XYZ file of C-alpha atoms in Angstrom:
285
model
C 124.778 159.839 156.885
C 127.700 161.078 154.845
C 128.250 164.579 153.433
C 128.652 164.385 149.726
C 128.584 166.732 146.554
C 127.668 165.892 143.046
C 130.032 166.430 140.241
C 129.436 166.410 136.454
C 131.969 166.041 133.822
C 129.988 166.690 130.649
C 126.862 168.758 130.022
C 124.472 166.237 130.063
C 126.579 163.328 131.726
C 125.976 161.100 134.905
C 126.404 162.639 138.224
C 129.063 161.296 140.544
C 129.414 161.590 144.220
C 132.628 162.979 146.065
C 133.635 164.065 149.536
C 133.903 167.808 149.741
C 136.669 167.197 152.451
C 137.529 170.760 154.017
C 136.415 172.802 151.009
C 133.387 174.966 151.138
C 132.005 174.361 147.612
C 128.875 176.126 146.091
C 126.793 174.932 143.012
C 128.586 175.549 139.688
C 132.057 175.588 141.183
C 134.653 174.017 138.959
C 136.682 171.370 140.998
C 139.412 168.735 140.255
C 138.689 165.399 141.265
C 140.392 161.943 141.021
C 138.448 159.273 139.290
C 139.129 155.723 138.262
C 140.172 157.199 134.777
C 142.764 159.557 136.544
C 142.500 163.254 137.266
C 139.371 164.924 135.811
C 138.052 168.489 135.496
C 134.287 168.646 136.557
C 131.560 170.816 137.526
C 129.727 170.814 140.849
C 125.870 170.504 140.130
C 124.734 169.209 143.643
C 126.017 171.189 146.647
C 126.957 169.557 149.909
C 124.246 167.429 151.577
C 123.765 164.416 153.715
C 123.313 161.091 151.930
C 122.706 157.710 153.353
C 125.801 155.326 153.150
C 123.428 152.722 151.491
C 123.022 154.875 148.425
C 126.727 155.299 147.999
C 129.674 153.094 146.655
C 132.159 153.606 149.493
C 135.004 154.583 149.769
C 134.471 158.119 148.264
C 137.092 159.898 146.693
C 137.930 163.324 147.868
C 137.884 166.711 145.979
C 141.451 167.592 145.215
C 140.899 171.482 144.856
C 138.918 174.043 143.290
C 139.814 174.505 139.554
C 141.869 177.646 138.728
C 142.608 179.753 135.726
C 145.443 177.541 134.928
C 143.249 174.506 134.932
C 140.973 176.107 132.709
C 143.750 176.688 130.235
C 144.801 172.939 130.393
C 141.194 171.964 129.529
C 141.135 174.311 126.508
C 144.560 172.854 125.283
C 143.041 169.304 125.602
C 140.119 170.243 123.622
C 142.504 171.515 120.872
C 144.503 168.162 121.124
C 141.218 166.165 120.759
C 140.405 167.588 117.348
C 144.050 166.690 116.074
C 143.830 163.243 117.332
C 140.319 162.881 115.813
C 141.749 163.573 112.368
C 144.849 161.116 113.133
C 142.722 158.368 114.030
C 140.504 158.824 111.024
C 143.561 158.305 108.957
C 144.623 155.152 110.721
C 141.167 153.777 110.363
C 141.061 154.149 106.735
C 144.728 152.735 106.304
C 143.593 149.523 108.142
C 140.205 149.250 106.245
C 138.254 148.900 109.537
C 134.641 148.858 109.374
C 133.886 151.469 112.278
C 132.736 154.914 112.641
C 134.888 157.487 114.817
C 132.405 159.506 117.017
C 134.467 161.214 119.693
C 137.919 161.558 121.186
C 138.360 162.539 124.623
C 141.783 163.465 126.693
C 141.729 163.002 130.372
C 142.691 166.026 132.309
C 146.133 164.860 133.164
C 146.775 163.748 129.577
C 147.614 160.082 130.728
C 145.029 158.483 128.566
C 143.176 159.334 125.425
C 139.792 157.407 124.840
C 138.391 157.017 121.173
C 134.657 156.281 121.015
C 133.291 154.616 117.996
C 130.317 152.731 116.618
C 130.375 149.411 114.624
C 127.751 146.758 113.319
C 129.650 144.000 115.052
C 132.962 143.159 116.813
C 136.059 144.920 115.394
C 139.668 143.598 115.655
C 141.332 146.949 116.365
C 144.529 145.637 117.984
C 146.682 147.074 115.305
C 145.063 150.381 115.389
C 145.795 150.546 119.064
C 149.377 149.869 118.388
C 149.684 152.602 115.659
C 147.905 155.274 117.914
C 150.093 154.375 120.929
C 153.186 154.932 118.889
C 152.076 158.476 117.606
C 150.642 159.893 120.906
C 153.018 157.952 123.343
C 150.422 157.595 126.058
C 147.669 155.106 127.058
C 145.103 154.394 124.471
C 141.503 153.072 124.975
C 139.041 152.245 122.307
C 135.425 152.108 123.395
C 132.498 150.675 121.164
C 129.382 152.572 121.837
C 125.735 152.267 120.983
C 123.500 154.518 118.626
C 121.951 156.280 121.777
C 125.391 157.220 122.972
C 126.520 158.446 119.596
C 123.326 160.823 119.558
C 124.026 161.846 123.068
C 127.697 162.735 122.123
C 127.010 164.406 118.724
C 123.707 166.088 119.637
C 120.915 167.252 117.348
C 117.328 168.623 116.811
C 114.460 166.149 117.469
C 111.141 166.017 115.482
C 109.526 168.220 118.332
C 112.134 171.068 117.303
C 113.847 171.022 120.510
C 117.511 170.024 121.295
C 117.613 166.136 121.856
C 116.824 165.313 125.663
C 119.906 162.870 125.929
C 122.291 165.888 124.802
C 120.758 168.556 126.965
C 119.602 167.264 130.394
C 119.322 163.393 130.399
C 121.927 162.085 132.583
C 121.177 158.409 131.950
C 118.839 156.421 129.654
C 115.875 154.948 130.750
C 114.242 151.574 129.203
C 111.645 152.475 126.533
C 109.207 149.891 125.171
C 106.758 149.602 122.270
C 104.038 148.918 124.933
C 104.442 152.659 126.037
C 103.387 153.791 122.518
C 100.396 151.489 122.644
C 99.292 152.688 126.078
C 99.367 156.313 124.875
C 97.365 155.414 121.531
C 100.221 156.454 119.246
C 100.873 155.459 115.747
C 103.307 152.525 115.498
C 104.756 153.790 112.347
C 108.552 153.544 113.246
C 109.375 156.723 111.470
C 107.070 158.597 113.937
C 108.055 157.084 117.409
C 111.668 156.761 116.831
C 114.383 159.429 117.516
C 117.440 160.331 115.283
C 119.251 157.502 116.671
C 116.835 154.951 115.162
C 115.616 153.768 118.746
C 112.314 154.518 120.504
C 112.140 158.159 121.788
C 113.015 158.815 125.259
C 110.236 161.140 125.730
C 107.796 158.317 125.442
C 108.752 157.660 129.262
C 107.646 161.073 130.515
C 103.890 160.622 130.239
C 103.700 156.836 130.269
C 102.437 156.853 133.918
C 99.529 159.316 132.987
C 98.214 157.171 130.150
C 98.736 153.808 131.817
C 95.148 153.509 133.469
C 93.838 150.114 134.517
C 96.970 148.394 133.238
C 99.066 145.843 135.193
C 102.305 147.714 135.133
C 102.411 148.328 138.782
C 102.522 152.184 138.870
C 100.539 153.954 141.335
C 99.317 156.317 138.696
C 97.839 153.335 136.887
C 95.847 152.667 139.722
C 93.831 155.841 139.797
C 90.430 155.644 138.048
C 88.296 158.577 136.936
C 86.242 158.563 140.025
C 89.336 158.579 142.280
C 90.235 162.059 141.157
C 88.766 165.041 143.388
C 85.919 167.213 141.970
C 86.823 170.561 140.981
C 84.320 173.503 141.635
C 84.220 175.886 138.761
C 83.919 178.833 141.101
C 87.070 177.919 142.906
C 89.147 177.150 139.715
C 91.793 179.258 138.342
C 90.325 180.011 134.737
C 87.508 182.302 133.834
C 85.145 181.635 131.052
C 84.971 184.679 128.879
C 82.133 185.474 126.521
C 82.962 185.375 122.830
C 80.935 188.637 122.142
C 82.444 192.009 123.685
C 80.641 192.840 126.889
C 79.156 196.118 125.616
C 77.479 194.557 122.703
C 73.578 194.142 123.068
C 72.171 190.622 123.223
C 70.514 189.548 119.962
C 67.241 187.681 120.581
C 65.769 184.802 118.838
C 63.046 186.672 117.341
C 65.516 189.250 115.717
C 67.376 186.183 114.271
C 64.061 184.562 113.057
C 63.019 187.844 111.236
C 66.531 188.441 109.836
C 66.705 185.028 108.276
C 63.349 184.193 106.596
C 62.409 180.347 105.864
C 62.668 179.331 102.200
C 61.747 176.206 100.570
C 64.865 174.105 99.347
C 64.733 173.920 95.444
C 67.753 171.912 95.246
C 71.285 172.533 94.205
C 71.794 173.793 90.621
C 74.092 171.578 88.670
C 76.963 172.521 86.328
C 76.333 172.262 82.480
C 76.334 168.629 81.476
C 75.328 167.196 84.866
C 71.928 166.146 86.356
C 70.370 168.415 88.845
C 70.810 167.318 92.348
C 67.380 168.186 93.646
C 64.557 166.120 94.903
C 63.738 163.223 92.520
C 60.274 163.327 91.107
C 58.241 160.407 90.600
C 57.006 159.812 86.908
């Protein structure tokens, strides 16, 4: 077993494990760690815990230090630089007439690299663009092509349910979603109703799939449960209480009173409007 802490670098980003070393870290502490991209500023979301070595990619990198006020100031300066770099890159893309859409710009904490994320329908030859950006910023440039789901995660938005997108609020990683999940849940197969703003199937189809997947061969434990396998619930032991619709102090109305109040009359048909045939009983001639 190895003692680790979980660090997240974005609001809904993936959680990475690091070794806490001699630091006593608590949840929501800001830390400075070393990653494959360089020195990064992150937030501790999982406090120290013991994890099996089989579930980790060894060797683990150490937490360098707790973030201070100066580190937070550097982070704010990098965010201001990212806005300027975004506009510069847009201008360069227009000059080179490249069929690509710039989505996000990210500075590493130490400023040794700038990552430009973009979307495109196919492969784009951006070698000349990289040279121009490197001559402007005088640092390492990385252009990364992302998918439409990653674009929605970075930009954010509001789904058809009226809530903030799951991918932009709490989903750390995308899970595979298939059209079979919509069929099992008896949903309309209209693409506009089961697709998110990214144009792909909604991630929330995965949430309740196991509950709807009865008697199917998907291998889920929930799918093997039949109605008879669920335990019987006694009404007296349940948490809900059946309340009468009428107030408790109102006297009960008997069937005899209802019969007297509503006398039985013979149906004479429904009167029709002017110019229409009566809709009563048809008389034989």
